[in-house]
């Protein structure tokens, strides 16, 4: 049987379903509202109409029955287009259930009109049938209890409610209106509950909300909520209100934000972003610029803190970015800017003139004074009662007057943020470039490069300046290529040539501009002035002008190092006839410059002395010897009071100049070169009289006298020197003095020489007297008595420092041996063993033992070895034990060798501590090769002889040590190798057995 196509209902047919809830359905008008099974429930409600539980149970039973029936009806076939249009009310069951629930809720509210629980449930039910199913989002993280408005708006954007399958607003317009009317009724009964208002607001954010409701009606609803709710709850309303306004855009957004900013300016930065955002409305850059300027000024005064964490300068930089992006809409043109600058200058001059006039006696009462102010205009005050800031049209967003960008940047930018001058100047220049005022932009760049104080700012301005010049040239070249008119082409070529010359001149001026920045930052920087001179190359006129400007600008007390070199170089400039030397030398000008330099109060006296020395050298270079002497005489002229402290910086450099050793040293060198002996001596005597001489001056003076055969006077100078200085300075003078005296007189004035040596040794410290003792002893050996020489050596061993005692004993022993023979050195050795430190005792003992062996005193030598063994660790001082071992092999017996081994083990046990063990390991590592060679040595001759005597058996006999404190050694008695030939001991002592009896 052929199927018949199902007929699709029209819009009119679908609209005929509505309204479902208005007027309120009742059993009399809708018989299907109450079923047979619901009669008993209705009777219970009629008997107990004031029971809230009964009403709530009845409503829940209807909702539960609808939920169960909805599950069984889920497989019903409803066309997709019907579902899209009707949404939750697409099925007959849903429509009937909606009417039943409406009837139940309305009947219950008639009994409990002030029940928030009932109203909230009713409104939620009606919203679910009209707006669709609410999509519940999963939340991540916590939520601030009292967030800032900025954070609250961001949260509102994330938490906006979303609905699924709503009722079409055209077909179901009556139900949408009925829902709004229900909210109005609820708010009539419960106007102070913010939850109902927020539920009401959520309708306006629905994407299918009719425009008749989502615009004017929504705005009026928000306004009514603000008027109805207490101020403590306004924050929750404003969050939704501002979020709704941002979504709508246009004039609505601007109006709502302006209202809110009057009570809370914290969203001003967000509002400026909205004003400049073309998606919401047409950009309003002038209003945004004025708001940002107001914020920047308030932040600079500490009256505003940015919620974004921006500093006052960052707010001003945001304002500059707006100015750069919208130059025509925000700022004045050149003519208006000049007129505004003139008016501001005139007003400032009038204000200064008014402030300079004397105040009248009958001045008006002050705001905070004790008298009452009876006349005059009203004084605006803030909410705190403090005087408000005067009206400023530049900060009024409602004003259409444009801004004077130059004045604002100069006052609010360069006047406050001097460290950001580069960005401010480039921003102002960019503003003029965007307006097409290239000459004005160039003037701004020039002014910026001549006013900044840091290299960073200069580099920023210069790079932008160069980029501007290059881009302008490129634009002109492109225009020139497209131009066809010959006259226009000729004019443009001239302009291109002029711009090219300007660009090249800018590149050439960069070193000078860079130098200008450093000199502005520190005009007392001598090194930068010298670089400035070098930049001019061979331009003598500019070099002279630069030197003159530098000397006029620099403050000598604040100048950097080498200010005197600036004067000296300037004088050399005239002396040499300019930089290239092509002009005639002008000595008179050079002298004038140096004479002026001598009157400058330099920070250091040495700088002033250098100027005088250079002046004298200049005269010498031109063979003016007498003039050079006169210059130094002027420099070294003594004042009446010579008891002046050279290091007293409270006095001028000129007052302390006469005590400059550098100046006197040059003077005395000059006298030695071209003066007479008497004049040189006079200069040296003045140096000594002023007590400014050092040891080198003493030596030079004495050498000068000696060269001129004034020997006694030379010695007197040495004596004055040793009186002036103490050790260690006088030590060198004594050395030279004594050497010269001995060389001059030899033994002819022996007693005088002895007195000098005694004087030198009297105050000489122990660490310096070694060389004097040696020189003294050598004098006695050459010209005096050997016995006195030995006494001097003996004194020396007692006086010199511990570091020099070993060397002194060595020399003493050598001299005693040479003069009196070996036996006379025993007392010296014995005293050395008592005096020398432990680390040097071993070496002196070895020498002492060698002496005794030469004298045939074997037992004394053995005793010396035994005495020294207590200071020698076998692990670190293997040389000593090797010497003793060789000694016992050559001269000892089995008993003495065993005694030596016993002592060695005892000493090794004594030194067997952690610290000494580490030291032994260090030394063993340094002497690894030597230790390996010693380990591979053949057994000693004594052990080999004992083994041979016992026929190679292990019978009790003489044995060597088997192990030490460091590492075990091989057992020599167990060796199977052939025993070597017994060594002959030529010095062996034959002891008879009867001698022990």
Coordinates of N, CA, C and O in Angstrom, one line a residue, residues 37-38 40-42 44-45 48-66 100-101 104-105 108 112 115 117-118 121:
X37 N -6.1 9.7 39.0 CA -5.2 9.4 40.1 C -4.8 10.6 40.9 O -4.3 10.4 42.0
X38 N -5.0 11.8 40.4 CA -4.6 13.0 41.1 C -5.7 13.6 42.0 O -5.5 14.6 42.7
X40 N -7.3 12.4 44.7 CA -7.0 12.4 46.1 C -6.0 13.4 46.5 O -6.2 14.0 47.6
X41 N -5.0 13.6 45.7 CA -4.0 14.7 46.0 C -4.6 16.1 46.1 O -4.3 16.9 47.0
X42 N -5.5 16.3 45.2 CA -6.2 17.6 45.1 C -7.0 17.8 46.3 O -7.1 18.9 46.9
X44 N -6.5 16.5 49.3 CA -5.6 16.7 50.4 C -5.2 18.2 50.4 O -5.1 18.8 51.5
X45 N -4.9 18.7 49.2 CA -4.4 20.1 49.2 C -5.6 21.1 49.5 O -5.3 22.1 50.1
X48 N -5.8 20.9 53.3 CA -4.6 21.5 54.0 C -3.9 22.5 53.0 O -2.8 22.2 52.6
X49 N -4.5 23.6 52.7 CA -3.9 24.5 51.8 C -2.7 25.3 52.4 O -1.9 25.8 51.6
X50 N -2.5 25.3 53.7 CA -1.4 26.0 54.3 C -0.2 25.1 54.6 O 0.7 25.6 55.2
X51 N -0.3 23.9 54.1 CA 0.9 22.9 54.4 C 1.9 23.0 53.2 O 1.6 22.6 52.1
X52 N 3.0 23.6 53.5 CA 4.1 23.8 52.5 C 4.6 22.4 52.0 O 4.9 22.2 50.9
X53 N 4.7 21.5 53.0 CA 5.2 20.1 52.6 C 4.3 19.5 51.6 O 4.7 18.8 50.7
X54 N 3.0 19.6 51.8 CA 2.0 19.0 50.9 C 2.2 19.5 49.5 O 2.2 18.8 48.5
X55 N 2.2 20.8 49.4 CA 2.4 21.5 48.1 C 3.7 21.0 47.5 O 3.8 20.7 46.3
X56 N 4.8 21.0 48.3 CA 6.1 20.6 47.7 C 6.2 19.2 47.3 O 6.7 18.8 46.2
X57 N 5.5 18.3 48.0 CA 5.4 16.9 47.7 C 4.6 16.7 46.4 O 4.9 15.9 45.5
X58 N 3.5 17.5 46.3 CA 2.7 17.4 45.1 C 3.5 17.8 43.9 O 3.4 17.2 42.8
X59 N 4.2 18.9 44.0 CA 5.0 19.4 42.8 C 6.1 18.4 42.4 O 6.3 18.1 41.3
X60 N 6.7 17.8 43.4 CA 7.8 16.9 43.1 C 7.2 15.6 42.5 O 7.9 15.0 41.6
X61 N 6.0 15.2 42.9 CA 5.5 14.0 42.3 C 5.1 14.2 40.8 O 5.4 13.3 40.0
X62 N 4.7 15.4 40.5 CA 4.4 15.7 39.1 C 5.7 15.7 38.3 O 5.8 15.2 37.2
X63 N 6.7 16.3 38.8 CA 8.0 16.4 38.1 C 8.6 15.0 38.0 O 9.2 14.7 36.9
X64 N 8.5 14.2 39.0 CA 9.0 12.8 38.9 C 8.3 12.0 37.9 O 8.9 11.2 37.1
X65 N 7.0 12.1 37.9 CA 6.2 11.4 36.9 C 6.5 11.8 35.4 O 6.6 11.0 34.5
X66 N 6.8 13.1 35.3 CA 7.2 13.6 34.0 C 8.5 13.0 33.6 O 8.7 12.7 32.4
X100 N 0.7 21.6 33.8 CA 0.4 21.1 35.1 C 1.3 21.7 36.2 O 0.8 22.1 37.3
X101 N 2.6 21.8 35.9 CA 3.5 22.4 36.8 C 3.2 23.8 37.1 O 3.3 24.3 38.2
X104 N 0.3 24.0 39.4 CA 0.7 23.6 40.8 C 1.5 24.8 41.4 O 1.2 25.1 42.6
X105 N 2.4 25.3 40.7 CA 3.3 26.4 41.3 C 2.5 27.6 41.6 O 2.6 28.3 42.6
X108 N 0.4 27.0 44.6 CA 1.2 27.1 45.8 C 1.6 28.5 46.2 O 1.6 28.9 47.3
X112 N 1.8 30.8 49.4 CA 3.1 31.2 50.0 C 3.8 32.2 49.0 O 4.7 31.8 48.3
X115 N 7.8 32.9 49.6 CA 8.7 31.7 49.7 C 9.7 31.8 48.6 O 9.4 31.6 47.4
X117 N 12.2 29.7 48.2 CA 12.4 28.3 47.7 C 11.4 28.0 46.6 O 11.8 27.4 45.6
X118 N 10.2 28.4 46.8 CA 9.2 28.1 45.9 C 9.3 28.9 44.6 O 9.2 28.4 43.5
X121 N 12.4 27.6 42.6 CA 12.1 26.4 41.9 C 11.1 26.6 40.7 O 11.3 26.0 39.6

